[in-house]
C-alpha cells in the first residue's frame, strides 16, 4: 500500500501510496461499489476523545490540531460502520475558573441561565461538564481498598507498578482537591462499562502527554 515515507522541511511527514495499490482499489470500487474502500473492523463501538480545550484558558493551535485529527479518525471509523461516540472531555472545572473577571462571569451566568432554562439541548451539554464528578470518590475508595493509594498526610498518590518500576500518579492535592488524573480515571471507569465500547482513542493536544494516559490506563 505504501511505496515510501520521507521527512521534509521542519518535520513534515510525506507518505507516498503505491500506484499499483491505488489502481487495484479503484478497480474494486468500480466493480463492487465504493463500500469496498472501507476496511472491515472487528470493533462495533468506539469512543474518540479529542479537542478538549481548557474552559479557563484560551484555545491554541494544539486544540485545532487535535480537533482536525480526532474528527478525521471518527469519520474514518464511521465509514467502516463503527458506532462512534465523539467526546470533548472537560477535565478542568476547579479553582482557576474562579479567577475569571467577576463582570465577565456575571454576564456569562445571565446568558447561560437564559439558555439553560429555555434550551433542553444546551442543558444536556452543560450538565456533561461535571458528569464524572460523582464517580471520583467511588473510584478512589476502590483503589484505596486495594492498597493502591499512598497517603502520607499530603497528596494522595496512586501506586502504579509497571514491570519492576513504580510510577506515581497524584490522586488528590494537599488541600484535598481532585487532580486531573482522578477526573481522567473516573471518565475511563465510567466509559468502559456504561458506554460498552471496545476502543477508546485519545487525540492529545501536544507531545509529552502520553505518560499521563499510560498511567491512567495502567489502573484500569
Tab-separated table of N, CA and C in Angstrom, residues 30-170:
chain	number	residue	atom	x	y	z
A	30	UNK	N	-14.981	0.314	-8.721
A	30	UNK	CA	-15.809	0.345	-9.927
A	30	UNK	C	-16.585	-0.950	-10.096
A	31	UNK	N	-15.996	-2.046	-9.656
A	31	UNK	CA	-16.634	-3.358	-9.829
A	31	UNK	C	-17.647	-3.662	-8.731
A	32	UNK	N	-17.242	-3.413	-7.474
A	32	UNK	CA	-18.057	-3.851	-6.336
A	32	UNK	C	-18.726	-2.714	-5.566
A	33	UNK	N	-18.422	-1.459	-5.914
A	33	UNK	CA	-19.026	-0.341	-5.205
A	33	UNK	C	-18.049	0.334	-4.262
A	34	UNK	N	-18.389	1.565	-3.850
A	34	UNK	CA	-17.466	2.378	-3.051
A	34	UNK	C	-17.247	1.820	-1.650
A	35	UNK	N	-18.199	0.989	-1.141
A	35	UNK	CA	-18.048	0.437	0.198
A	35	UNK	C	-16.830	-0.464	0.326
A	36	UNK	N	-16.289	-0.933	-0.796
A	36	UNK	CA	-15.112	-1.798	-0.733
A	36	UNK	C	-13.885	-1.046	-0.221
A	37	UNK	N	-13.943	0.291	-0.198
A	37	UNK	CA	-12.824	1.082	0.335
A	37	UNK	C	-12.748	0.958	1.852
A	38	UNK	N	-13.874	0.707	2.482
A	38	UNK	CA	-13.911	0.687	3.944
A	38	UNK	C	-13.368	-0.633	4.480
A	39	UNK	N	-12.361	-0.592	5.340
A	39	UNK	CA	-11.859	-1.840	5.931
A	39	UNK	C	-12.884	-2.429	6.884
A	40	UNK	N	-12.902	-3.722	7.012
A	40	UNK	CA	-13.814	-4.402	7.921
A	40	UNK	C	-13.140	-4.529	9.284
A	41	UNK	N	-13.710	-3.888	10.285
A	41	UNK	CA	-13.126	-3.877	11.623
A	41	UNK	C	-13.924	-4.770	12.559
A	42	UNK	N	-13.236	-5.365	13.517
A	42	UNK	CA	-13.908	-6.233	14.485
A	42	UNK	C	-14.673	-5.424	15.525
A	43	UNK	N	-14.223	-4.195	15.778
A	43	UNK	CA	-14.880	-3.352	16.782
A	43	UNK	C	-16.169	-2.764	16.213
A	44	UNK	N	-17.209	-2.738	17.032
A	44	UNK	CA	-18.501	-2.205	16.604
A	44	UNK	C	-18.808	-0.835	17.202
A	45	UNK	N	-18.158	-0.510	18.309
A	45	UNK	CA	-18.456	0.740	19.018
A	45	UNK	C	-17.163	1.288	19.613
A	46	UNK	N	-16.927	2.592	19.428
A	46	UNK	CA	-15.676	3.190	19.901
A	46	UNK	C	-15.898	4.630	20.340
A	47	UNK	N	-15.025	5.099	21.221
A	47	UNK	CA	-15.010	6.498	21.659
A	47	UNK	C	-13.768	7.169	21.091
A	48	UNK	N	-13.942	8.355	20.529
A	48	UNK	CA	-12.809	9.172	20.103
A	48	UNK	C	-12.828	10.444	20.945
A	49	UNK	N	-11.824	10.599	21.789
A	49	UNK	CA	-11.716	11.743	22.701
A	49	UNK	C	-10.745	12.742	22.086
A	50	UNK	N	-11.255	13.927	21.717
A	50	UNK	CA	-10.385	14.898	21.055
A	50	UNK	C	-10.819	16.328	21.353
A	51	UNK	N	-10.010	17.271	20.939
A	51	UNK	CA	-10.197	18.714	21.148
A	51	UNK	C	-10.002	19.061	22.622
A	52	UNK	N	-11.035	18.941	23.434
A	52	UNK	CA	-10.961	19.094	24.889
A	52	UNK	C	-10.228	20.343	25.362
A	53	UNK	N	-10.651	21.542	24.950
A	53	UNK	CA	-9.990	22.762	25.431
A	53	UNK	C	-10.256	22.996	26.909
A	54	UNK	N	-9.326	23.664	27.562
A	54	UNK	CA	-9.468	24.033	28.962
A	54	UNK	C	-10.431	25.218	29.044
A	55	UNK	N	-11.512	25.067	29.803
A	55	UNK	CA	-12.547	26.102	29.828
A	55	UNK	C	-12.088	27.375	30.527
A	56	UNK	N	-10.949	27.321	31.236
A	56	UNK	CA	-10.461	28.510	31.944
A	56	UNK	C	-9.299	29.183	31.226
A	57	UNK	N	-8.956	28.684	30.032
A	57	UNK	CA	-7.824	29.248	29.306
A	57	UNK	C	-8.192	29.477	27.845
A	58	UNK	N	-7.341	30.242	27.157
A	58	UNK	CA	-7.565	30.477	25.741
A	58	UNK	C	-7.224	29.225	24.940
A	59	UNK	N	-7.911	29.071	23.803
A	59	UNK	CA	-7.593	27.969	22.909
A	59	UNK	C	-6.304	28.286	22.152
A	60	UNK	N	-5.613	27.237	21.695
A	60	UNK	CA	-4.380	27.435	20.929
A	60	UNK	C	-4.354	26.451	19.766
A	61	UNK	N	-3.268	26.482	18.997
A	61	UNK	CA	-3.198	25.686	17.776
A	61	UNK	C	-3.251	24.186	18.076
A	62	UNK	N	-2.836	23.789	19.275
A	62	UNK	CA	-2.904	22.380	19.638
A	62	UNK	C	-4.324	21.851	19.634
A	63	UNK	N	-5.282	22.694	20.046
A	63	UNK	CA	-6.684	22.279	20.027
A	63	UNK	C	-7.172	22.094	18.594
A	64	UNK	N	-6.722	22.975	17.691
A	64	UNK	CA	-7.105	22.853	16.285
A	64	UNK	C	-6.563	21.544	15.710
A	65	UNK	N	-5.310	21.247	16.024
A	65	UNK	CA	-4.690	20.007	15.551
A	65	UNK	C	-5.462	18.795	16.056
A	66	UNK	N	-5.734	18.776	17.361
A	66	UNK	CA	-6.451	17.653	17.952
A	66	UNK	C	-7.856	17.516	17.370
A	67	UNK	N	-8.524	18.646	17.140
A	67	UNK	CA	-9.887	18.623	16.610
A	67	UNK	C	-9.923	18.045	15.200
A	68	UNK	N	-9.004	18.485	14.353
A	68	UNK	CA	-8.977	18.012	12.962
A	68	UNK	C	-8.638	16.523	12.901
A	69	UNK	N	-7.595	16.121	13.624
A	69	UNK	CA	-7.189	14.713	13.600
A	69	UNK	C	-8.269	13.832	14.224
A	70	UNK	N	-8.825	14.279	15.356
A	70	UNK	CA	-9.855	13.495	16.027
A	70	UNK	C	-11.095	13.304	15.177
A	71	UNK	N	-11.549	14.380	14.536
A	71	UNK	CA	-12.732	14.271	13.685
A	71	UNK	C	-12.453	13.386	12.471
A	72	UNK	N	-11.237	13.453	11.949
A	72	UNK	CA	-10.863	12.599	10.817
A	72	UNK	C	-10.909	11.127	11.211
A	73	UNK	N	-10.358	10.804	12.379
A	73	UNK	CA	-10.394	9.422	12.862
A	73	UNK	C	-11.832	8.959	13.046
A	74	UNK	N	-12.675	9.830	13.629
A	74	UNK	CA	-14.076	9.478	13.849
A	74	UNK	C	-14.790	9.202	12.528
A	75	UNK	N	-14.552	10.030	11.529
A	75	UNK	CA	-15.181	9.839	10.218
A	75	UNK	C	-14.704	8.543	9.555
A	76	UNK	N	-13.417	8.244	9.680
A	76	UNK	CA	-12.886	7.011	9.104
A	76	UNK	C	-13.525	5.783	9.750
A	77	UNK	N	-13.681	5.819	11.069
A	77	UNK	CA	-14.308	4.700	11.760
A	77	UNK	C	-15.776	4.563	11.366
A	78	UNK	N	-16.465	5.696	11.270
A	78	UNK	CA	-17.874	5.659	10.868
A	78	UNK	C	-18.037	5.101	9.462
A	79	UNK	N	-17.093	5.422	8.584
A	79	UNK	CA	-17.128	4.896	7.218
A	79	UNK	C	-16.975	3.377	7.223
A	80	UNK	N	-16.301	2.858	8.262
A	80	UNK	CA	-16.131	1.411	8.399
A	80	UNK	C	-17.235	0.795	9.253
A	81	UNK	N	-18.358	1.505	9.364
A	81	UNK	CA	-19.559	1.011	10.048
A	81	UNK	C	-19.385	0.875	11.564
A	82	UNK	N	-18.489	1.664	12.143
A	82	UNK	CA	-18.302	1.660	13.591
A	82	UNK	C	-19.183	2.744	14.210
A	83	UNK	N	-19.874	2.411	15.287
A	83	UNK	CA	-20.677	3.393	16.021
A	83	UNK	C	-19.721	4.240	16.864
A	84	UNK	N	-19.509	5.485	16.459
A	84	UNK	CA	-18.505	6.343	17.096
A	84	UNK	C	-19.163	7.344	18.046
A	85	UNK	N	-18.635	7.419	19.264
A	85	UNK	CA	-19.073	8.410	20.245
A	85	UNK	C	-17.975	9.459	20.355
A	86	UNK	N	-18.253	10.666	19.897
A	86	UNK	CA	-17.271	11.746	19.992
A	86	UNK	C	-17.333	12.355	21.393
A	87	UNK	N	-16.182	12.500	22.028
A	87	UNK	CA	-16.139	13.039	23.384
A	87	UNK	C	-15.180	14.227	23.462
A	88	UNK	N	-15.696	15.338	23.986
A	88	UNK	CA	-14.899	16.533	24.252
A	88	UNK	C	-14.778	16.623	25.773
A	89	UNK	N	-13.707	16.053	26.312
A	89	UNK	CA	-13.577	15.872	27.757
A	89	UNK	C	-13.247	17.187	28.462
A	90	UNK	N	-14.104	17.587	29.383
A	90	UNK	CA	-13.852	18.774	30.205
A	90	UNK	C	-13.295	18.287	31.539
A	91	UNK	N	-11.980	18.323	31.678
A	91	UNK	CA	-11.365	17.809	32.890
A	91	UNK	C	-10.941	18.894	33.852
A	92	UNK	N	-11.394	20.103	33.639
A	92	UNK	CA	-10.929	21.222	34.458
A	92	UNK	C	-12.097	22.147	34.777
A	93	UNK	N	-12.632	22.005	35.990
A	93	UNK	CA	-13.696	22.926	36.401
A	93	UNK	C	-13.416	23.414	37.833
A	94	UNK	N	-12.138	23.500	38.166
A	94	UNK	CA	-11.749	23.780	39.539
A	94	UNK	C	-11.500	25.233	39.857
A	95	UNK	N	-10.521	25.470	40.742
A	95	UNK	CA	-10.272	26.785	41.330
A	95	UNK	C	-9.981	27.860	40.301
A	96	UNK	N	-9.222	27.517	39.257
A	96	UNK	CA	-8.810	28.544	38.299
A	96	UNK	C	-9.992	29.171	37.565
A	97	UNK	N	-11.118	28.471	37.528
A	97	UNK	CA	-12.299	29.041	36.887
A	97	UNK	C	-12.756	30.280	37.650
A	98	UNK	N	-12.531	30.288	38.965
A	98	UNK	CA	-12.954	31.431	39.782
A	98	UNK	C	-12.039	32.631	39.606
A	99	UNK	N	-10.934	32.468	38.907
A	99	UNK	CA	-10.015	33.583	38.681
A	99	UNK	C	-10.485	34.506	37.559
A	100	UNK	N	-11.570	34.148	36.882
A	100	UNK	CA	-12.058	34.976	35.787
A	100	UNK	C	-12.645	36.284	36.325
A	101	UNK	N	-12.673	37.281	35.492
A	101	UNK	CA	-13.213	38.583	35.864
A	101	UNK	C	-14.669	38.454	36.314
A	102	UNK	N	-15.005	39.069	37.459
A	102	UNK	CA	-16.347	38.954	38.025
A	102	UNK	C	-17.407	39.467	37.051
A	103	UNK	N	-17.114	40.583	36.392
A	103	UNK	CA	-18.076	41.129	35.432
A	103	UNK	C	-18.361	40.162	34.304
A	104	UNK	N	-17.309	39.505	33.814
A	104	UNK	CA	-17.491	38.523	32.747
A	104	UNK	C	-18.318	37.343	33.233
A	105	UNK	N	-18.040	36.888	34.455
A	105	UNK	CA	-18.775	35.755	34.996
A	105	UNK	C	-20.258	36.067	35.147
A	106	UNK	N	-20.566	37.296	35.582
A	106	UNK	CA	-21.966	37.685	35.735
A	106	UNK	C	-22.677	37.693	34.389
A	107	UNK	N	-21.987	38.205	33.363
A	107	UNK	CA	-22.572	38.217	32.024
A	107	UNK	C	-22.773	36.792	31.512
A	108	UNK	N	-21.744	35.953	31.695
A	108	UNK	CA	-21.852	34.561	31.257
A	108	UNK	C	-23.004	33.864	31.978
A	109	UNK	N	-23.140	34.149	33.271
A	109	UNK	CA	-24.177	33.497	34.056
A	109	UNK	C	-25.568	33.863	33.545
A	110	UNK	N	-25.781	35.157	33.286
A	110	UNK	CA	-27.097	35.604	32.817
A	110	UNK	C	-27.463	34.962	31.484
A	111	UNK	N	-26.505	34.985	30.559
A	111	UNK	CA	-26.772	34.424	29.229
A	111	UNK	C	-26.980	32.919	29.309
A	112	UNK	N	-26.106	32.234	30.056
A	112	UNK	CA	-26.215	30.778	30.143
A	112	UNK	C	-27.481	30.358	30.881
A	113	UNK	N	-27.903	31.143	31.895
A	113	UNK	CA	-29.130	30.821	32.639
A	113	UNK	C	-30.340	30.900	31.723
A	114	UNK	N	-30.370	31.911	30.863
A	114	UNK	CA	-31.474	32.038	29.912
A	114	UNK	C	-31.524	30.833	28.973
A	115	UNK	N	-30.362	30.437	28.475
A	115	UNK	CA	-30.315	29.287	27.571
A	115	UNK	C	-30.619	27.993	28.319
A	116	UNK	N	-30.139	27.900	29.556
A	116	UNK	CA	-30.358	26.695	30.352
A	116	UNK	C	-31.845	26.471	30.602
A	117	UNK	N	-32.566	27.563	30.862
A	117	UNK	CA	-33.998	27.458	31.148
A	117	UNK	C	-34.837	27.202	29.901
A	118	UNK	N	-34.353	27.653	28.747
A	118	UNK	CA	-35.182	27.556	27.548
A	118	UNK	C	-34.697	26.613	26.476
A	119	UNK	N	-33.536	25.991	26.678
A	119	UNK	CA	-32.962	25.140	25.633
A	119	UNK	C	-32.545	23.809	26.259
A	120	UNK	N	-33.357	22.776	26.044
A	120	UNK	CA	-33.079	21.470	26.650
A	120	UNK	C	-31.755	20.879	26.167
A	121	UNK	N	-31.427	21.101	24.895
A	121	UNK	CA	-30.185	20.554	24.354
A	121	UNK	C	-28.973	21.217	25.014
A	122	UNK	N	-29.070	22.548	25.234
A	122	UNK	CA	-27.998	23.273	25.922
A	122	UNK	C	-27.852	22.757	27.356
A	123	UNK	N	-28.970	22.473	28.008
A	123	UNK	CA	-28.943	21.971	29.378
A	123	UNK	C	-28.205	20.634	29.452
A	124	UNK	N	-28.474	19.757	28.497
A	124	UNK	CA	-27.807	18.452	28.482
A	124	UNK	C	-26.300	18.606	28.300
A	125	UNK	N	-25.904	19.515	27.379
A	125	UNK	CA	-24.479	19.720	27.129
A	125	UNK	C	-23.790	20.305	28.354
A	126	UNK	N	-24.465	21.240	29.038
A	126	UNK	CA	-23.876	21.895	30.206
A	126	UNK	C	-23.680	20.907	31.354
A	127	UNK	N	-24.638	20.017	31.543
A	127	UNK	CA	-24.556	19.065	32.644
A	127	UNK	C	-23.463	18.024	32.439
A	128	UNK	N	-23.051	17.832	31.189
A	128	UNK	CA	-21.987	16.862	30.916
A	128	UNK	C	-20.638	17.324	31.447
A	129	UNK	N	-20.479	18.641	31.664
A	129	UNK	CA	-19.181	19.191	32.062
A	129	UNK	C	-18.662	18.558	33.346
A	130	UNK	N	-19.552	18.309	34.313
A	130	UNK	CA	-19.133	17.711	35.582
A	130	UNK	C	-19.741	16.323	35.765
A	131	UNK	N	-20.023	15.655	34.657
A	131	UNK	CA	-20.703	14.359	34.688
A	131	UNK	C	-19.940	13.331	35.511
A	132	UNK	N	-18.612	13.350	35.422
A	132	UNK	CA	-17.809	12.306	36.060
A	132	UNK	C	-17.504	12.592	37.524
A	133	UNK	N	-17.860	13.761	38.021
A	133	UNK	CA	-17.507	14.147	39.387
A	133	UNK	C	-17.979	13.147	40.449
A	134	UNK	N	-19.235	12.644	40.383
A	134	UNK	CA	-19.683	11.695	41.409
A	134	UNK	C	-18.912	10.375	41.399
A	135	UNK	N	-18.279	10.049	40.274
A	135	UNK	CA	-17.553	8.788	40.184
A	135	UNK	C	-16.210	8.828	40.913
A	136	UNK	N	-15.652	10.027	41.077
A	136	UNK	CA	-14.280	10.134	41.579
A	136	UNK	C	-14.106	9.515	42.967
A	137	UNK	N	-14.916	9.886	43.997
A	137	UNK	CA	-14.700	9.282	45.319
A	137	UNK	C	-14.909	7.775	45.324
A	138	UNK	N	-15.808	7.278	44.482
A	138	UNK	CA	-16.039	5.833	44.410
A	138	UNK	C	-14.818	5.118	43.843
A	139	UNK	N	-14.239	5.704	42.794
A	139	UNK	CA	-13.049	5.110	42.186
A	139	UNK	C	-11.869	5.122	43.155
A	140	UNK	N	-11.675	6.259	43.838
A	140	UNK	CA	-10.552	6.367	44.770
A	140	UNK	C	-10.727	5.431	45.961
A	141	UNK	N	-11.965	5.227	46.397
A	141	UNK	CA	-12.221	4.294	47.501
A	141	UNK	C	-11.845	2.871	47.095
A	142	UNK	N	-12.205	2.501	45.870
A	142	UNK	CA	-11.873	1.154	45.396
A	142	UNK	C	-10.362	0.961	45.321
A	143	UNK	N	-9.661	1.973	44.814
A	143	UNK	CA	-8.199	1.894	44.745
A	143	UNK	C	-7.585	1.830	46.142
A	144	UNK	N	-8.155	2.599	47.075
A	144	UNK	CA	-7.647	2.611	48.446
A	144	UNK	C	-7.880	1.265	49.124
A	145	UNK	N	-9.070	0.672	48.888
A	145	UNK	CA	-9.385	-0.636	49.471
A	145	UNK	C	-8.430	-1.718	48.969
A	146	UNK	N	-7.909	-1.521	47.763
A	146	UNK	CA	-6.971	-2.488	47.185
A	146	UNK	C	-5.520	-2.176	47.556
A	147	UNK	N	-5.335	-1.159	48.407
A	147	UNK	CA	-3.997	-0.809	48.852
A	147	UNK	C	-3.156	-0.123	47.804
A	148	UNK	N	-3.812	0.553	46.866
A	148	UNK	CA	-3.093	1.180	45.761
A	148	UNK	C	-2.913	2.684	45.933
A	149	UNK	N	-3.351	3.231	47.071
A	149	UNK	CA	-3.190	4.666	47.313
A	149	UNK	C	-2.314	4.887	48.542
A	150	UNK	N	-1.316	5.724	48.380
A	150	UNK	CA	-0.403	6.073	49.463
A	150	UNK	C	-0.785	7.438	50.007
A	151	UNK	N	-0.985	7.520	51.311
A	151	UNK	CA	-1.409	8.774	51.939
A	151	UNK	C	-0.482	9.077	53.114
A	152	UNK	N	0.388	10.066	52.949
A	152	UNK	CA	1.329	10.464	53.999
A	152	UNK	C	1.028	11.880	54.482
A	153	UNK	N	-0.228	12.137	54.832
A	153	UNK	CA	-0.661	13.453	55.296
A	153	UNK	C	-0.301	14.539	54.289
A	154	UNK	N	-0.401	14.229	53.055
A	154	UNK	CA	-0.144	15.178	51.971
A	154	UNK	C	-0.973	14.762	50.781
A	155	UNK	N	-0.441	14.910	49.587
A	155	UNK	CA	-1.181	14.456	48.412
A	155	UNK	C	-1.369	12.937	48.452
A	156	UNK	N	-2.533	12.480	48.044
A	156	UNK	CA	-2.754	11.041	47.927
A	156	UNK	C	-2.225	10.593	46.569
A	157	UNK	N	-1.367	9.603	46.584
A	157	UNK	CA	-0.693	9.162	45.368
A	157	UNK	C	-1.083	7.728	45.049
A	158	UNK	N	-1.498	7.494	43.813
A	158	UNK	CA	-1.829	6.147	43.361
A	158	UNK	C	-0.538	5.446	42.969
A	159	UNK	N	-0.351	4.230	43.478
A	159	UNK	CA	0.849	3.460	43.174
A	159	UNK	C	0.600	2.599	41.935
A	160	UNK	N	1.369	2.847	40.904
A	160	UNK	CA	1.250	2.091	39.662
A	160	UNK	C	2.521	1.275	39.477
A	161	UNK	N	2.361	-0.019	39.298
A	161	UNK	CA	3.510	-0.889	39.093
A	161	UNK	C	3.530	-1.324	37.636
A	162	UNK	N	4.568	-0.917	36.930
A	162	UNK	CA	4.737	-1.294	35.528
A	162	UNK	C	6.060	-2.034	35.414
A	163	UNK	N	5.965	-3.367	35.316
A	163	UNK	CA	7.174	-4.171	35.373
A	163	UNK	C	7.720	-4.115	36.787
A	164	UNK	N	8.943	-3.666	36.948
A	164	UNK	CA	9.539	-3.517	38.273
A	164	UNK	C	9.607	-2.056	38.694
A	165	UNK	N	9.014	-1.183	37.889
A	165	UNK	CA	9.118	0.248	38.132
A	165	UNK	C	7.809	0.791	38.706
A	166	UNK	N	7.903	1.561	39.779
A	166	UNK	CA	6.730	2.189	40.387
A	166	UNK	C	6.559	3.592	39.821
A	167	UNK	N	5.379	3.883	39.298
A	167	UNK	CA	5.103	5.192	38.711
A	167	UNK	C	4.060	5.910	39.562
A	168	UNK	N	4.384	7.075	40.128
A	168	UNK	CA	3.410	7.792	40.958
A	168	UNK	C	2.379	8.541	40.110
A	169	UNK	N	1.150	8.545	40.583
A	169	UNK	CA	0.081	9.292	39.921
A	169	UNK	C	-0.718	9.997	41.006
A	170	UNK	N	-0.644	11.323	41.062
A	170	UNK	CA	-1.297	12.091	42.127
A	170	UNK	C	-2.812	12.019	41.973
